CSV table of C-alpha atoms in Angstrom, one decimal:
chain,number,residue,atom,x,y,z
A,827,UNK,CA,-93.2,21.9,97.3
A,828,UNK,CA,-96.3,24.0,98.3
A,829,UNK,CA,-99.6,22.8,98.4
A,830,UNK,CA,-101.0,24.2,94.7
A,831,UNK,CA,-97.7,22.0,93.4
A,832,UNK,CA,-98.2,19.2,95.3
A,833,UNK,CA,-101.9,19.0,94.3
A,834,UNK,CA,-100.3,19.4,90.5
A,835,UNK,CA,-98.2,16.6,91.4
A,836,UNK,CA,-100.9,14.0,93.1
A,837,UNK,CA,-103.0,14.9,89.9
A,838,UNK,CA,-100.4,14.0,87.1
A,839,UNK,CA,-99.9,10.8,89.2
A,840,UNK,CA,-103.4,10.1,89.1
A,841,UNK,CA,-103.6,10.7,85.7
A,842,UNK,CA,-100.6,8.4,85.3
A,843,UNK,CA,-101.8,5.5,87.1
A,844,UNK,CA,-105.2,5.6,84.9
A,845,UNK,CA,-103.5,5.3,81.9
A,846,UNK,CA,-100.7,2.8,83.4
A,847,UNK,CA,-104.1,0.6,84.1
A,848,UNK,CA,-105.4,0.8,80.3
A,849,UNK,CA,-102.5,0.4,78.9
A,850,UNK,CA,-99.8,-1.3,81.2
A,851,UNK,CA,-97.5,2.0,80.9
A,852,UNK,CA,-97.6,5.5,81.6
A,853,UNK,CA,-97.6,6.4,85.4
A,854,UNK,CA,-93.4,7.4,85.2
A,855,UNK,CA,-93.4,8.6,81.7
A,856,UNK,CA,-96.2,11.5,82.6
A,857,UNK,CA,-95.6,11.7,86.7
A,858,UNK,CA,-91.5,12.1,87.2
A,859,UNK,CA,-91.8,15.3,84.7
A,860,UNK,CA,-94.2,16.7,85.9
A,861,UNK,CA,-93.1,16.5,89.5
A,862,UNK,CA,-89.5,17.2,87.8
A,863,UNK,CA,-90.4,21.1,87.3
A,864,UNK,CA,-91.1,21.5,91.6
A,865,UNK,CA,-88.6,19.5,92.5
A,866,UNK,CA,-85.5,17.9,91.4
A,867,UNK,CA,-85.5,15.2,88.8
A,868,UNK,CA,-83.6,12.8,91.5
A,869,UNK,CA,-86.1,13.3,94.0
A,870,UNK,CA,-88.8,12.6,91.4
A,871,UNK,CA,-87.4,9.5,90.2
A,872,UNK,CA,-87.2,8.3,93.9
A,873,UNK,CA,-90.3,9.3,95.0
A,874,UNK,CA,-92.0,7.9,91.9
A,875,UNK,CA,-90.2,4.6,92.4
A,876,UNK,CA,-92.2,3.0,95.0
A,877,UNK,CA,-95.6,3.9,93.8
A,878,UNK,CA,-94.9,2.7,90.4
A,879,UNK,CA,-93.3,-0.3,92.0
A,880,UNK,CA,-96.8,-1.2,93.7
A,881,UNK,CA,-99.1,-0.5,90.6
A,882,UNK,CA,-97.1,-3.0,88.7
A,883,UNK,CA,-97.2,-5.6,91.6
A,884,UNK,CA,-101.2,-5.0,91.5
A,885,UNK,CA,-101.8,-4.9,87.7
A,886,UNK,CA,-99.6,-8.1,87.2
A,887,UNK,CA,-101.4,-10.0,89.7
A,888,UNK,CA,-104.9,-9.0,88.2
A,889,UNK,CA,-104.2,-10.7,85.0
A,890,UNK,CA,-101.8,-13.1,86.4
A,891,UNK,CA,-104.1,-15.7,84.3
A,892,UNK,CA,-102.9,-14.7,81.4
A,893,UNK,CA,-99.5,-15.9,81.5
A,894,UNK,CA,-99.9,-18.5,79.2
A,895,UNK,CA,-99.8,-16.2,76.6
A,896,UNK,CA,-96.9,-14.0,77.0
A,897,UNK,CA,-94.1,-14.5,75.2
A,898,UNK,CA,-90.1,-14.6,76.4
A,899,UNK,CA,-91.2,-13.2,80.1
A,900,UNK,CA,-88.5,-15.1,82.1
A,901,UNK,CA,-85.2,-14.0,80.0
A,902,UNK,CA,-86.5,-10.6,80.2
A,903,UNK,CA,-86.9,-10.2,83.8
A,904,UNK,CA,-83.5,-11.4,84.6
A,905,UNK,CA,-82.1,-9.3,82.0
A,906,UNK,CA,-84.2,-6.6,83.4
A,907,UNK,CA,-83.0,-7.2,87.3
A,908,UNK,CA,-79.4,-7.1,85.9
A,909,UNK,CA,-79.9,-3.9,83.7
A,910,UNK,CA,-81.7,-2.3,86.6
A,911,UNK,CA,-78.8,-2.8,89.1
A,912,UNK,CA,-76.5,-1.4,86.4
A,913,UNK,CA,-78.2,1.4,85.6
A,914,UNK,CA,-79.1,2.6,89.4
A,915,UNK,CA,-75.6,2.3,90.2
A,916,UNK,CA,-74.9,4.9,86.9
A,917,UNK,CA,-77.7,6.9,88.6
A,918,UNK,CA,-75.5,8.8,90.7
A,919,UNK,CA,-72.0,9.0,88.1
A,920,UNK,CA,-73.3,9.9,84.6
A,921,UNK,CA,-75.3,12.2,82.5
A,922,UNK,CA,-78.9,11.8,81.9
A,923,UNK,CA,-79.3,13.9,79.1
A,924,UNK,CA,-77.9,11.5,76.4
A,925,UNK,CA,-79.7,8.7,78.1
A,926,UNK,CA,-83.1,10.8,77.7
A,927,UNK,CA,-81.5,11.2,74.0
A,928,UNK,CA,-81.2,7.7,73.1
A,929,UNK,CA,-84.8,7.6,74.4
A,930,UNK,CA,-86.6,10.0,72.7
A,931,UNK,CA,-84.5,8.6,69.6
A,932,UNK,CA,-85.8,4.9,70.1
A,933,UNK,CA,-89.4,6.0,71.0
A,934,UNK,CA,-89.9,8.6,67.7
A,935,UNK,CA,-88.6,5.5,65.7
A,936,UNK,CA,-91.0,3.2,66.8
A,937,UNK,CA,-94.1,5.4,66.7
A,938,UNK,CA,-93.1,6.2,63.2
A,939,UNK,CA,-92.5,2.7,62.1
A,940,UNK,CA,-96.0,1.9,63.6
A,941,UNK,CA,-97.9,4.5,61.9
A,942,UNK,CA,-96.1,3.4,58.3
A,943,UNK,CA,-96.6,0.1,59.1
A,944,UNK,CA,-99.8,-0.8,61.5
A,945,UNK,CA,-99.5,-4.8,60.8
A,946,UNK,CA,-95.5,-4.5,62.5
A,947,UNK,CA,-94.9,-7.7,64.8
A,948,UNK,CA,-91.6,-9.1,65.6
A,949,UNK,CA,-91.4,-12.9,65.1
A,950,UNK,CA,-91.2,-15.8,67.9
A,951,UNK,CA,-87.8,-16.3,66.8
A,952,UNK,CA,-86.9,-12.9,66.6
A,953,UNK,CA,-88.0,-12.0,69.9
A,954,UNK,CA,-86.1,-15.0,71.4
A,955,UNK,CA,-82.4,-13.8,69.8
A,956,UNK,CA,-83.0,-10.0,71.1
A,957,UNK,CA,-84.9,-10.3,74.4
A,958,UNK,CA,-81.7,-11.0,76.6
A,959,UNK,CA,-80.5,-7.7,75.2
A,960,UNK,CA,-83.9,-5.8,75.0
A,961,UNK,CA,-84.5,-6.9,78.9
A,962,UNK,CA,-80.8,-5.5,80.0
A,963,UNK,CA,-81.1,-2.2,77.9
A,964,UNK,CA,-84.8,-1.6,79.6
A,965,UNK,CA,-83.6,-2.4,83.2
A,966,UNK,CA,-80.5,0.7,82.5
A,967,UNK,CA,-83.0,2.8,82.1
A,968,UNK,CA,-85.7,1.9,84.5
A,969,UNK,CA,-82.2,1.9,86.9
A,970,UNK,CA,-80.4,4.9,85.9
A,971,UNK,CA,-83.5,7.3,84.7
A,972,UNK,CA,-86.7,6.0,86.3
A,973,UNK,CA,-88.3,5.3,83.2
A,974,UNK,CA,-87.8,1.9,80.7
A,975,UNK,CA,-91.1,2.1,79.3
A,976,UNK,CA,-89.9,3.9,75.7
A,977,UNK,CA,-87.9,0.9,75.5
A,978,UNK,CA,-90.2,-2.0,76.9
A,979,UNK,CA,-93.2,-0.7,75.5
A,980,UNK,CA,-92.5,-1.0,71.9
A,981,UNK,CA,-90.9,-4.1,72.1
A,982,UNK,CA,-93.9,-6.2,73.9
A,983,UNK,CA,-96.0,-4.0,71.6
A,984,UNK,CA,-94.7,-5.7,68.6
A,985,UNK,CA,-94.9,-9.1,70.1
A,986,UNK,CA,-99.2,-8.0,69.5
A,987,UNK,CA,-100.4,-10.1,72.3
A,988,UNK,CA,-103.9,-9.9,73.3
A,989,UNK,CA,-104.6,-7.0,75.7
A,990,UNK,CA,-104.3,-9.0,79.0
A,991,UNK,CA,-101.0,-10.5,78.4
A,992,UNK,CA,-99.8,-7.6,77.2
A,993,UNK,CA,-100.5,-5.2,80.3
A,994,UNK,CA,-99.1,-8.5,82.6
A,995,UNK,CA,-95.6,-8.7,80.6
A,996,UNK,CA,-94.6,-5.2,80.5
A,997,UNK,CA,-96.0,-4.3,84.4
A,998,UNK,CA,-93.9,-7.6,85.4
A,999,UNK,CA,-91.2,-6.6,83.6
A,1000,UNK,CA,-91.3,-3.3,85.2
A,1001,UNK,CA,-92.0,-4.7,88.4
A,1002,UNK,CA,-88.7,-6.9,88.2
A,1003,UNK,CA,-86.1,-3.8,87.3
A,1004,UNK,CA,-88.4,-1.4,89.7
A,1005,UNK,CA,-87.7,-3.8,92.5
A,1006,UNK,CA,-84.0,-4.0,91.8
A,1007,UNK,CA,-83.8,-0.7,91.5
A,1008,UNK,CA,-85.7,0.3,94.5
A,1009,UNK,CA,-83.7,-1.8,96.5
A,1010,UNK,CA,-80.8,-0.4,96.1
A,1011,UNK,CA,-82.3,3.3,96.7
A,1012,UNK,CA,-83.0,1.9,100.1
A,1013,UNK,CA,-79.5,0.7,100.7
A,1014,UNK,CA,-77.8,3.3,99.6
A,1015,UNK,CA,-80.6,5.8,102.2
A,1016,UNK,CA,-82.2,7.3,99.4
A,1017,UNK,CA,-85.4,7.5,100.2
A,1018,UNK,CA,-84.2,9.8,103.7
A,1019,UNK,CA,-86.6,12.1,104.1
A,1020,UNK,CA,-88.7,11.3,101.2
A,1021,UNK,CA,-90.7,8.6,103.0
A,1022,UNK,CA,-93.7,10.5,103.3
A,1023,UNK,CA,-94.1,11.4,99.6
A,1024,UNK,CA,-93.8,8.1,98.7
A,1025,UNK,CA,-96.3,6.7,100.7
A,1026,UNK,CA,-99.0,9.9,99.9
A,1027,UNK,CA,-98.0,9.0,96.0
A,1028,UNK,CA,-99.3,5.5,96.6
A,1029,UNK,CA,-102.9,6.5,97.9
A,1030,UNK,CA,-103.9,7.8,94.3
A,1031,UNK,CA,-101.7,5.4,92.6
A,1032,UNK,CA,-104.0,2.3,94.4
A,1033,UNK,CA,-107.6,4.6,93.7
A,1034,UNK,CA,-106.9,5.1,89.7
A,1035,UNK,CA,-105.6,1.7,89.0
A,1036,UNK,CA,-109.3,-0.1,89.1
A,1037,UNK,CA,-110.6,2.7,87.2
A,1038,UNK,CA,-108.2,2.4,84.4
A,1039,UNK,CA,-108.6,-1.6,84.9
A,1040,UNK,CA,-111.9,-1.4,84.1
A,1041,UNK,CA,-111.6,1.1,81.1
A,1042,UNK,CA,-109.5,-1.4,78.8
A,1043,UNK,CA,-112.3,-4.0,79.0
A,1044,UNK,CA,-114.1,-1.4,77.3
A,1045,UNK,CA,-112.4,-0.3,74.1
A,1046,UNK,CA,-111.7,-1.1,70.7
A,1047,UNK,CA,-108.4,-3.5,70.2
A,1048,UNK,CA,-107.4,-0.6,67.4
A,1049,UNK,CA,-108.0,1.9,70.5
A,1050,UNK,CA,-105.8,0.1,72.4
A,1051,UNK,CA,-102.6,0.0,69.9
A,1052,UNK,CA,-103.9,3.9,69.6
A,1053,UNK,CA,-103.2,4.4,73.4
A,1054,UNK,CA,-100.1,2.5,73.6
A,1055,UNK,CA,-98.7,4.6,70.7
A,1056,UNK,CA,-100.2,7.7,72.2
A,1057,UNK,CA,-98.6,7.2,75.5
A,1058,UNK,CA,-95.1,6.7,74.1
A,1059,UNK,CA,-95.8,9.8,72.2
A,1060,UNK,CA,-96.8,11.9,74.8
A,1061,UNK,CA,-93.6,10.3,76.8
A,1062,UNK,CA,-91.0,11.6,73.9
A,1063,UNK,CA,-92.7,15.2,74.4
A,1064,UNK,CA,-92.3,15.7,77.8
A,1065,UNK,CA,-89.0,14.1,78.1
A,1066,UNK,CA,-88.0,16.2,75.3
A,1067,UNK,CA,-89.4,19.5,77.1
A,1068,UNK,CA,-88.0,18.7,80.7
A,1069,UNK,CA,-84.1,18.0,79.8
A,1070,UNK,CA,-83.6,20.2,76.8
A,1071,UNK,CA,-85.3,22.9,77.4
């Protein structure tokens, strides 16, 4: 990676963290394709991993207060752990092009059952049934593709939490299957000669992520669904472009 690319690179990730801030999501979904067309998608999805790992560790404990008001948090993160070991261990042995499939699929779904149907929530009960499953399937694909936000997103979406509790359930729950995941990169010596990436990725991971912070406090709560949706959008796009074509 030369230096126009790696600028390229530090930008998207930048750009990334921002929204990740707003929103609670986005810093994988726009930075591992990007840095995907200089260098391979393995090496983005490791070099990715860290960074992401810290934003979420920094935006959960900013709004660690709002606790109280997330919904199903604890069955998710151990389904998440679990999924994430599973998938990072299917990192190395199967295809990712039907996992990007079943991606795109869920996240094209959701945006268009949003748009027909703003008022969408899923029920207390509702969420209590599925999260064990929704939790394992996220931590797969935070595990085996770098990215579980298509499938986390929409489902704390739906819970329609306020904006605080939102952005602290789906950055713990990415923290939980991120951690599990980057651990065993580090085991298996994955992260060889990719140490110094990493680290450069976290310096404008840390520098966005009071930027964006401050942004949500500052927008509409129809905005805010508006962004969510936007990001998942922009997420089935590029995942789209990068593996099939």
């Amino acid at each position: 990676m030369d230096a126009t690319e790696l600028i390229i690179v530090l930008a998207a990730i930048v750009a990334g963290s921002t929204i990740k801030a707003v929103t609670g999501m986005g810093l994988p979904v726009i930075a591992i394709p990007v840095a995907a067309m200089f260098v391979s998608f393995e090496d983005a999805v490791i070099v990715i991993a860290f960074p992401n790992l810290l934003a979420n560790a920094a935006l959960a404990t900013r709004e660690r207060r709002h606790w109280s008001a997330t919904r199903d948090l604890p069955v998710l993160i151990v389904a998440g752990v679990v999924g994430a070991a599973l998938g990072t261990i299917l990192f190395v042995s199967v295809s990712e092009k039907p996992l990007v499939a079943a991606l795109i699929v869920v996240i094209v779904f959701y945006v268009v059952t949003f748009l027909a149907h703003p008022d969408l929530r899923t029920t207390p009960a509702r969420s209590r049934r599925l999260a064990p499953a929704v939790g394992t399937v996220g931590g797969v694909f935070q595990g085996a593709v770098g990215i579980s936000g298509p499938i986390v997103g929409p489902w704390i979406h739906s819970y329609r939490l306020e904006r605080g509790a939102h952005v602290l359930s789906v950055t713990t729950l990415f923290f939980a299957s991120g951690l599990a995941q980057f651990t065993i990169l580090v085991a298996h010596g994955d992260l060889s000669g990719r140490v110094t990436a990493t680290l450069l990725a976290c310096i404008p991971v840390l520098a966005a992520i009071p930027l964006g912070s401050r942004m949500r406090h500052h927008i509409s709560g129809r905005a805010f669904d508006l962004a969510v949706i936007g990001i998942l959008s922009i997420s089935a796009v590029s995942l789209t472009i990068r593996t099939f074509f």
